[in-house]
Coordinates of C-alpha atoms in Angstrom, one line a residue:
X53 CA 89.1 59.1 100.0
X54 CA 92.4 61.0 100.7
X55 CA 92.3 63.2 103.7
X56 CA 92.6 66.8 102.5
X57 CA 93.9 69.5 104.8
X58 CA 90.4 71.0 105.3
X59 CA 89.1 67.6 106.4
X60 CA 92.1 67.2 108.7
X61 CA 91.3 70.5 110.4
X62 CA 87.6 69.8 110.7
X63 CA 88.2 66.4 112.3
X64 CA 90.9 67.8 114.6
X65 CA 88.7 70.6 115.6
X66 CA 86.0 68.1 116.6
X67 CA 88.4 66.0 118.6
X68 CA 88.2 63.1 116.1
X69 CA 89.5 59.9 117.4
X70 CA 92.2 59.6 114.8
X71 CA 93.9 62.6 116.3
X72 CA 92.4 63.2 119.7
X73 CA 93.2 59.7 120.6
X74 CA 96.7 59.8 119.3
X75 CA 98.0 62.7 121.4
X76 CA 97.1 61.5 124.9
X77 CA 97.8 57.8 124.1
X78 CA 101.3 58.6 122.9
X79 CA 102.1 61.3 125.4
X80 CA 105.0 60.5 127.7
X81 CA 104.4 60.3 131.4
X82 CA 106.9 63.1 131.9
X83 CA 106.8 66.5 133.6
X84 CA 103.5 68.3 133.0
X85 CA 103.9 71.5 131.0
X86 CA 101.5 74.3 131.5
X87 CA 100.4 76.1 128.3
X88 CA 98.3 78.9 127.0
X89 CA 96.5 78.9 123.7
X90 CA 96.2 82.2 121.9
X91 CA 93.7 82.4 119.0
X92 CA 91.4 79.4 119.3
X93 CA 89.9 79.6 115.9
X94 CA 90.1 76.8 113.3
X95 CA 93.7 75.7 113.7
X96 CA 93.7 77.0 117.3
X97 CA 90.8 74.7 118.2
X98 CA 92.6 71.8 116.6
X99 CA 95.5 72.5 119.0
X100 CA 93.2 73.0 121.9
X101 CA 91.3 69.7 121.4
X102 CA 94.6 67.8 121.4
X103 CA 96.4 69.6 124.2
X104 CA 93.4 69.6 126.6
X105 CA 93.3 65.8 126.3
X106 CA 96.9 65.2 127.0
X107 CA 97.9 63.9 130.4
X108 CA 101.3 65.7 130.3
X109 CA 99.8 69.2 129.5
X110 CA 97.7 71.6 131.5
X111 CA 95.9 74.3 129.4
X112 CA 95.9 77.1 132.0
X113 CA 94.7 80.0 129.7
X114 CA 92.9 80.6 126.5
X115 CA 93.0 84.0 124.8
X116 CA 90.9 85.6 122.0
X117 CA 89.5 89.1 121.4
X118 CA 86.1 87.6 120.5
X119 CA 84.1 86.8 123.7
X120 CA 82.0 84.1 121.9
X121 CA 85.0 82.3 120.6
X122 CA 86.7 82.7 124.0
X123 CA 83.8 81.1 125.9
X124 CA 83.8 78.2 123.4
X125 CA 87.5 77.6 123.9
X126 CA 87.2 77.5 127.6
X127 CA 84.4 75.0 127.3
X128 CA 86.6 72.8 125.1
X129 CA 89.1 72.5 127.9
X130 CA 86.5 71.9 130.6
X131 CA 84.7 69.2 128.5
X132 CA 88.0 67.4 128.2
X133 CA 88.3 67.4 132.0
X134 CA 91.0 70.0 132.3
X135 CA 89.3 72.4 134.6
X136 CA 88.4 76.0 133.9
X137 CA 91.2 77.8 132.2
X138 CA 91.8 81.5 132.6
X139 CA 89.9 83.1 129.6
X140 CA 91.3 86.5 128.6
X141 CA 91.0 88.9 125.6
X142 CA 94.5 90.5 126.0
X143 CA 97.4 88.2 125.3
X144 CA 99.6 90.2 127.7
X145 CA 97.8 88.5 130.6
X146 CA 98.9 85.1 129.3
X147 CA 102.6 86.3 128.9
X148 CA 102.5 87.8 132.5
X149 CA 101.4 84.5 134.1
X150 CA 104.4 82.9 135.7
X151 CA 102.8 79.4 135.7
X152 CA 102.6 79.3 131.9
X153 CA 105.7 77.8 130.4
X154 CA 104.7 77.7 126.7
X155 CA 102.2 79.3 124.4
X156 CA 100.5 78.1 121.2
X157 CA 99.8 81.0 118.9
X158 CA 97.2 80.5 116.2
X159 CA 96.1 84.1 115.6
X160 CA 95.8 85.7 112.2
X161 CA 99.1 86.1 110.3
X162 CA 99.7 89.7 111.2
X163 CA 99.9 88.7 114.9
X164 CA 102.2 85.7 114.5
X165 CA 105.6 87.2 114.8
X166 CA 104.7 90.1 117.1
X167 CA 103.0 87.7 119.6
X168 CA 105.9 85.2 119.3
X169 CA 108.4 87.9 120.1
X170 CA 106.4 89.2 123.1
X171 CA 106.1 85.6 124.4
X172 CA 109.9 84.9 123.9
X173 CA 110.7 88.2 125.7
X174 CA 108.5 87.1 128.5
X175 CA 110.4 83.8 128.9
X176 CA 107.9 81.5 127.2
X177 CA 108.6 78.7 124.8
X178 CA 106.5 79.3 121.6
X179 CA 104.6 77.2 119.1
X180 CA 103.5 79.6 116.4
X181 CA 101.4 78.8 113.4
X182 CA 102.5 79.1 109.8
X183 CA 103.4 81.4 108.2
X184 CA 105.5 82.4 111.2
X185 CA 105.6 86.0 110.0
X186 CA 103.6 88.6 108.0
X187 CA 106.8 89.9 106.3
X188 CA 110.5 89.1 106.1
X189 CA 111.6 91.8 108.6
X190 CA 109.3 90.4 111.3
X191 CA 110.6 86.9 110.6
X192 CA 114.2 88.0 111.1
X193 CA 113.3 89.8 114.3
X194 CA 111.5 86.6 115.5
X195 CA 114.6 84.5 114.8
X196 CA 116.8 86.9 116.7
X197 CA 114.3 87.0 119.6
X198 CA 114.4 83.2 119.9
X199 CA 118.2 83.2 120.0
X200 CA 118.3 86.0 122.5
X201 CA 115.8 84.5 124.8
X202 CA 117.2 81.0 124.9
X203 CA 113.7 79.6 124.5
X204 CA 112.4 77.2 122.0
X205 CA 110.2 78.2 119.0
X206 CA 108.4 75.6 116.9
X207 CA 106.6 76.6 113.7
X208 CA 103.3 74.8 112.8
X209 CA 104.5 73.1 109.6
X210 CA 103.6 69.7 110.9
X211 CA 104.8 67.9 107.8
X212 CA 108.3 68.2 109.4
X213 CA 107.1 65.7 112.1
X214 CA 104.9 63.5 109.9
X215 CA 106.6 60.0 109.6
X216 CA 105.4 59.5 106.0
X217 CA 106.9 62.8 104.9
X218 CA 110.1 62.3 106.8
X219 CA 110.6 58.9 105.1
X220 CA 110.2 60.5 101.7
X221 CA 112.7 63.2 102.5
X222 CA 115.2 60.7 103.8
X223 CA 115.0 58.8 100.6
X224 CA 115.8 62.0 98.7
X225 CA 118.7 62.6 101.0
X226 CA 120.0 59.1 100.4
X227 CA 120.1 59.9 96.7
X228 CA 117.4 57.4 95.6
X229 CA 116.5 59.6 92.7
X230 CA 120.0 60.9 92.1
X231 CA 120.8 64.6 92.5
X232 CA 117.6 66.7 92.9
X233 CA 118.0 69.8 90.8
X234 CA 114.4 71.0 90.7
X235 CA 111.5 70.9 93.1
X236 CA 108.0 72.0 92.4
X237 CA 105.2 72.8 94.9
X238 CA 101.6 73.4 94.1
X239 CA 98.4 74.6 95.7
X240 CA 95.5 73.5 93.5
X241 CA 92.0 73.7 95.1
X242 CA 88.7 75.6 94.9
X243 CA 88.3 78.5 97.2
X244 CA 85.1 80.5 97.7
X245 CA 84.2 84.0 96.6
X246 CA 84.3 86.5 99.5
X247 CA 82.1 89.1 97.8
X248 CA 82.4 92.8 98.0
X249 CA 81.4 94.5 101.3
X250 CA 81.3 98.1 102.5
X251 CA 82.9 98.9 105.9
X252 CA 80.5 98.4 108.8
X253 CA 80.6 98.1 112.6
X254 CA 82.3 95.0 114.1
X255 CA 80.2 92.5 116.1
X256 CA 79.7 93.6 119.7
X257 CA 81.4 90.4 120.9
X258 CA 84.6 91.3 119.1
X259 CA 87.3 93.7 120.6
X260 CA 88.3 94.9 117.1
X261 CA 91.0 97.2 118.5
X262 CA 92.8 94.2 120.0
X263 CA 92.2 92.1 116.9
X264 CA 93.9 94.6 114.6
X265 CA 96.8 95.0 117.1
X266 CA 99.9 96.6 115.7
X267 CA 98.6 96.6 112.1
X268 CA 97.2 99.9 110.7
X269 CA 93.6 100.5 111.9
X270 CA 91.3 99.9 109.0
X271 CA 87.5 99.8 109.0
X272 CA 85.9 96.4 109.8
X273 CA 84.0 94.6 107.0
X274 CA 81.8 91.6 107.2
X275 CA 83.9 89.5 104.8
X276 CA 87.0 89.8 107.0
X277 CA 86.0 87.2 109.6
X278 CA 86.2 84.3 110.2
X279 CA 89.3 83.3 108.3
X280 CA 88.9 85.6 105.3
X281 CA 91.4 88.1 106.7
X282 CA 94.1 86.1 105.0
X283 CA 93.1 87.6 101.6
X284 CA 93.9 91.2 102.7
X285 CA 97.4 92.8 102.6
X286 CA 97.2 94.3 106.1
X287 CA 96.4 91.0 107.9
X288 CA 97.3 88.0 105.8
X289 CA 99.7 86.6 103.2
X290 CA 97.3 85.1 100.7
X291 CA 96.8 81.4 100.1
X292 CA 100.5 81.0 99.3
X293 CA 101.0 81.8 103.0
X294 CA 98.0 79.7 104.1
X295 CA 98.2 76.3 102.4
X296 CA 101.0 77.1 100.0
X297 CA 103.6 77.5 102.8
X298 CA 103.2 73.9 103.7
X299 CA 103.9 72.9 100.1
X300 CA 106.8 75.2 99.8
X301 CA 108.3 74.1 103.1
X302 CA 108.3 70.4 102.0
X303 CA 109.7 71.3 98.6
X304 CA 112.5 73.4 100.0
X305 CA 113.3 70.7 102.5
X306 CA 113.6 68.0 99.8
X307 CA 115.6 70.3 97.6
X308 CA 118.1 70.8 100.4
X309 CA 117.6 74.5 100.5
X310 CA 119.0 75.9 103.8
X311 CA 119.4 79.5 102.8
X312 CA 117.3 82.2 101.2
X313 CA 117.0 82.1 97.4
X314 CA 119.2 84.6 95.4
X315 CA 116.6 85.3 92.7
X316 CA 112.8 85.3 92.6
X317 CA 110.4 85.8 89.8
X318 CA 106.6 85.5 90.2
X319 CA 103.7 86.2 87.8
X320 CA 100.2 86.3 89.4
X321 CA 97.0 88.1 89.8
X322 CA 93.3 87.7 90.2
X323 CA 92.4 85.8 87.1
X324 CA 89.2 84.2 88.4
X325 CA 87.6 85.9 91.5
X326 CA 85.9 89.3 91.3
X327 CA 85.7 90.2 94.9
X328 CA 87.5 92.0 97.7
X329 CA 90.5 89.6 97.8
X330 CA 93.8 91.5 97.4
X331 CA 96.2 88.6 96.9
X332 CA 96.5 86.6 93.7
X333 CA 94.2 83.6 93.1
X334 CA 96.7 82.5 90.4
X335 CA 100.5 82.5 90.9
X336 CA 103.6 81.0 89.2
X337 CA 106.8 81.6 91.1
X338 CA 110.4 80.5 90.4
X339 CA 113.1 80.6 93.1
X340 CA 116.8 80.1 92.3
X341 CA 119.3 79.0 94.9
X342 CA 123.1 79.0 94.7
X343 CA 124.7 75.6 95.6
X344 CA 127.1 76.0 98.5
X345 CA 130.7 75.4 97.5
X346 CA 130.0 75.1 93.8
X347 CA 130.5 78.4 92.0
X348 CA 127.9 79.0 89.3
X349 CA 125.8 75.9 90.1
X350 CA 122.2 76.5 91.0
X351 CA 119.0 74.7 92.0
X352 CA 115.4 75.7 91.3
X353 CA 112.2 75.7 93.2
X354 CA 108.8 76.3 91.4
X355 CA 105.5 77.1 92.9
X356 CA 102.1 77.0 91.2
X357 CA 98.8 78.2 92.7
X358 CA 95.3 78.0 91.3
X359 CA 92.7 78.4 94.0
X360 CA 89.9 78.1 91.5
X361 CA 90.6 74.5 90.5
X362 CA 87.9 71.9 91.3
X363 CA 90.4 69.1 90.6
X364 CA 93.7 67.8 91.8
X365 CA 97.2 68.0 90.2
X366 CA 99.6 65.1 90.0
X367 CA 97.1 63.1 92.0
X368 CA 97.3 65.4 95.0
X369 CA 95.4 68.6 95.8
X370 CA 98.5 70.1 97.5
X371 CA 101.9 68.6 97.1
X372 CA 105.4 68.7 95.8
X373 CA 107.5 66.9 93.2
X374 CA 111.2 66.4 93.3
X375 CA 113.0 65.9 89.9
X376 CA 116.3 64.0 90.2
X377 CA 118.8 62.9 87.7
X378 CA 117.7 59.2 88.3
X379 CA 114.0 59.5 89.1
X380 CA 111.2 61.6 90.5
X381 CA 109.3 61.6 93.9
X382 CA 105.8 63.0 94.0
X383 CA 104.3 63.7 97.4
X384 CA 100.9 64.8 98.7
X385 CA 102.1 65.4 102.3
X386 CA 98.7 64.8 103.8
X387 CA 98.1 61.7 101.6
X388 CA 101.2 59.8 100.6
X389 CA 104.0 59.6 98.1
X390 CA 105.3 57.7 95.1
X391 CA 108.9 57.3 93.9
X392 CA 109.6 56.5 90.2
X393 CA 112.8 55.5 88.6
X394 CA 113.9 55.6 84.9
X395 CA 111.1 54.9 82.4
X396 CA 108.5 55.7 85.1
X397 CA 109.0 52.5 87.0
X398 CA 107.3 52.7 90.4
X399 CA 110.0 51.9 92.9
X400 CA 108.4 52.6 96.2
X401 CA 105.3 54.3 97.7
X402 CA 103.7 55.1 101.0
X403 CA 100.4 56.4 102.4
X404 CA 99.8 58.5 105.5
X405 CA 98.2 61.7 106.8
X406 CA 99.4 64.8 108.5
X407 CA 100.5 64.1 112.1
X408 CA 99.8 67.1 114.3
X409 CA 100.2 65.1 117.5
X410 CA 103.7 64.1 116.5
X411 CA 104.6 67.8 116.0
X412 CA 103.2 68.6 119.5
X413 CA 105.3 65.7 120.9
X414 CA 108.5 67.0 119.3
X415 CA 107.9 70.5 120.7
X416 CA 106.9 69.4 124.2
X417 CA 109.6 66.7 124.4
X418 CA 112.2 69.3 123.5
X419 CA 111.0 71.6 126.3
X420 CA 111.5 68.7 128.7
X421 CA 114.8 67.7 127.2
X422 CA 113.6 64.3 126.0
X423 CA 114.3 65.3 122.4
X424 CA 117.2 67.4 121.4
X425 CA 116.1 69.1 118.2
X426 CA 113.0 70.8 117.0
X427 CA 111.7 69.6 113.7
X428 CA 110.6 73.2 112.6
X429 CA 112.6 75.8 114.5
X430 CA 112.5 79.5 114.0
X431 CA 115.0 79.7 111.2
X432 CA 113.4 76.8 109.3
X433 CA 110.0 78.6 109.5
X434 CA 111.5 81.9 108.6
X435 CA 113.0 80.6 105.4
X436 CA 109.8 78.9 104.3
X437 CA 107.7 82.0 105.1
X438 CA 110.2 84.2 103.2
X439 CA 109.4 82.3 100.0
X440 CA 105.7 83.3 100.3
X441 CA 106.7 86.9 101.0
X442 CA 109.2 87.2 98.2
X443 CA 106.8 85.6 95.7
X444 CA 104.0 88.0 96.7
X445 CA 106.4 91.0 96.4
X446 CA 107.5 90.0 93.0
X447 CA 103.9 89.6 91.8
X448 CA 102.9 93.0 93.2
X449 CA 105.8 94.9 91.6
X450 CA 105.8 92.8 88.4
X451 CA 109.6 92.3 88.4
X452 CA 112.3 89.7 89.1
X453 CA 113.9 90.2 92.5
X454 CA 117.7 89.9 93.2
X455 CA 117.9 89.0 96.8
X456 CA 121.0 89.4 99.1
X457 CA 121.0 86.2 101.2
X458 CA 123.1 87.6 104.0
X459 CA 121.5 91.0 104.5
X460 CA 118.0 89.8 103.5
X461 CA 117.4 92.7 101.3
X462 CA 116.3 93.2 97.7
X463 CA 118.9 94.8 95.5
X464 CA 118.3 97.7 93.1
X465 CA 114.6 98.0 93.6
X466 CA 113.4 100.4 96.3
X467 CA 109.7 99.8 95.7
X468 CA 110.1 96.1 96.2
X469 CA 112.5 96.5 99.2
X470 CA 109.9 98.6 101.0
X471 CA 107.6 95.6 101.1
X472 CA 110.1 93.6 103.1
X473 CA 108.6 95.2 106.2
X474 CA 105.3 96.9 106.9
X475 CA 103.6 100.0 108.4
X476 CA 102.4 99.8 112.0
X477 CA 100.1 101.7 114.3
X478 CA 102.1 104.5 116.0
X479 CA 103.3 103.6 119.5
X480 CA 101.4 100.3 119.6
X481 CA 102.6 98.0 122.4
X482 CA 103.0 95.0 120.1
X483 CA 105.2 96.6 117.4
X484 CA 108.2 94.3 117.0
X485 CA 111.6 95.8 117.7
X486 CA 115.1 94.7 117.1

């Protein structure tokens, strides 16, 4: 059976041999890098399992505002033979540690950019999970912080380092399906109903004040954790920012999009679930890009989302299709791809799964200087996250957006432009600043 992303995370979180074995076995016997892991939840635990088994990495600190999760994370490191890491609730204690050279940030979305900026300002290299920002303004501030600090920032879109995906993109770039004018990404899977819950007290093991961080303080509810925060405006970006950003990232990469889109239109809403989710369970977005150096010429990126679908699309649960003038390439970037020529002739195909260890290798090797270029740097992550944010904004206001690529602002629509940023808790220490 094809490995779906949820299966990948489950196996990585358990230290499955297919992943846990790959990281240490392939790790270079180079300078050991001391790291801290912030947010050891689902994806954070996947990182922790791999990092704690590498010979070229020391996990010196783990950080989480939940004491139960924090203790479990420390145990993961010790079980792997890495010694007892410093276990702290407040991420500032990780940033203040002079031994720590790099941090892995796998917090909820609302913490991604603020934590990354704090880490960069503290002189740390950063690996931050996708989407790398909660909103476009924070993404831009993160890009500027990376440039200002001179430190490296890798975004957790591991398809960028997956050999099978990289081969597919190289075939597109070589023109094997002609000129790619349209790309389509989709997120088609069945999510669960989160119910309707009244505010209540948070668990006694959770420092909820630290968890909320710079976001507006809102009452805790039992369907917020674990992981369901991503369906709420204050803390997440919806499923387009969860699984969809992987699909959009690959689609934009294959389309050759290296700027923001100039026009965005998205229809969406809650067509299926009757619960507390605030983001759409159904979305159809279209992004239009100008082609550099060719006045009037444009390319198009399409995104479809149905998180109530108990079936796959185009043979893949999550994927992208590239429509060229001489053929089409369809990819499920955790499964494989197929390239068809005229009259649907199968020209080439490949299979493979997401390669998180390779993405770690790229980040760590760039810190050492063994590789020269990050596969998913700050700007790359910012552009992909921006697609999620712009689609969500268009769906919320119900209008097409005209976007200024250089100023990163929405033209002629004050209501929509106000959603490019967010409101923060007054005077909170983690509020990102320019």
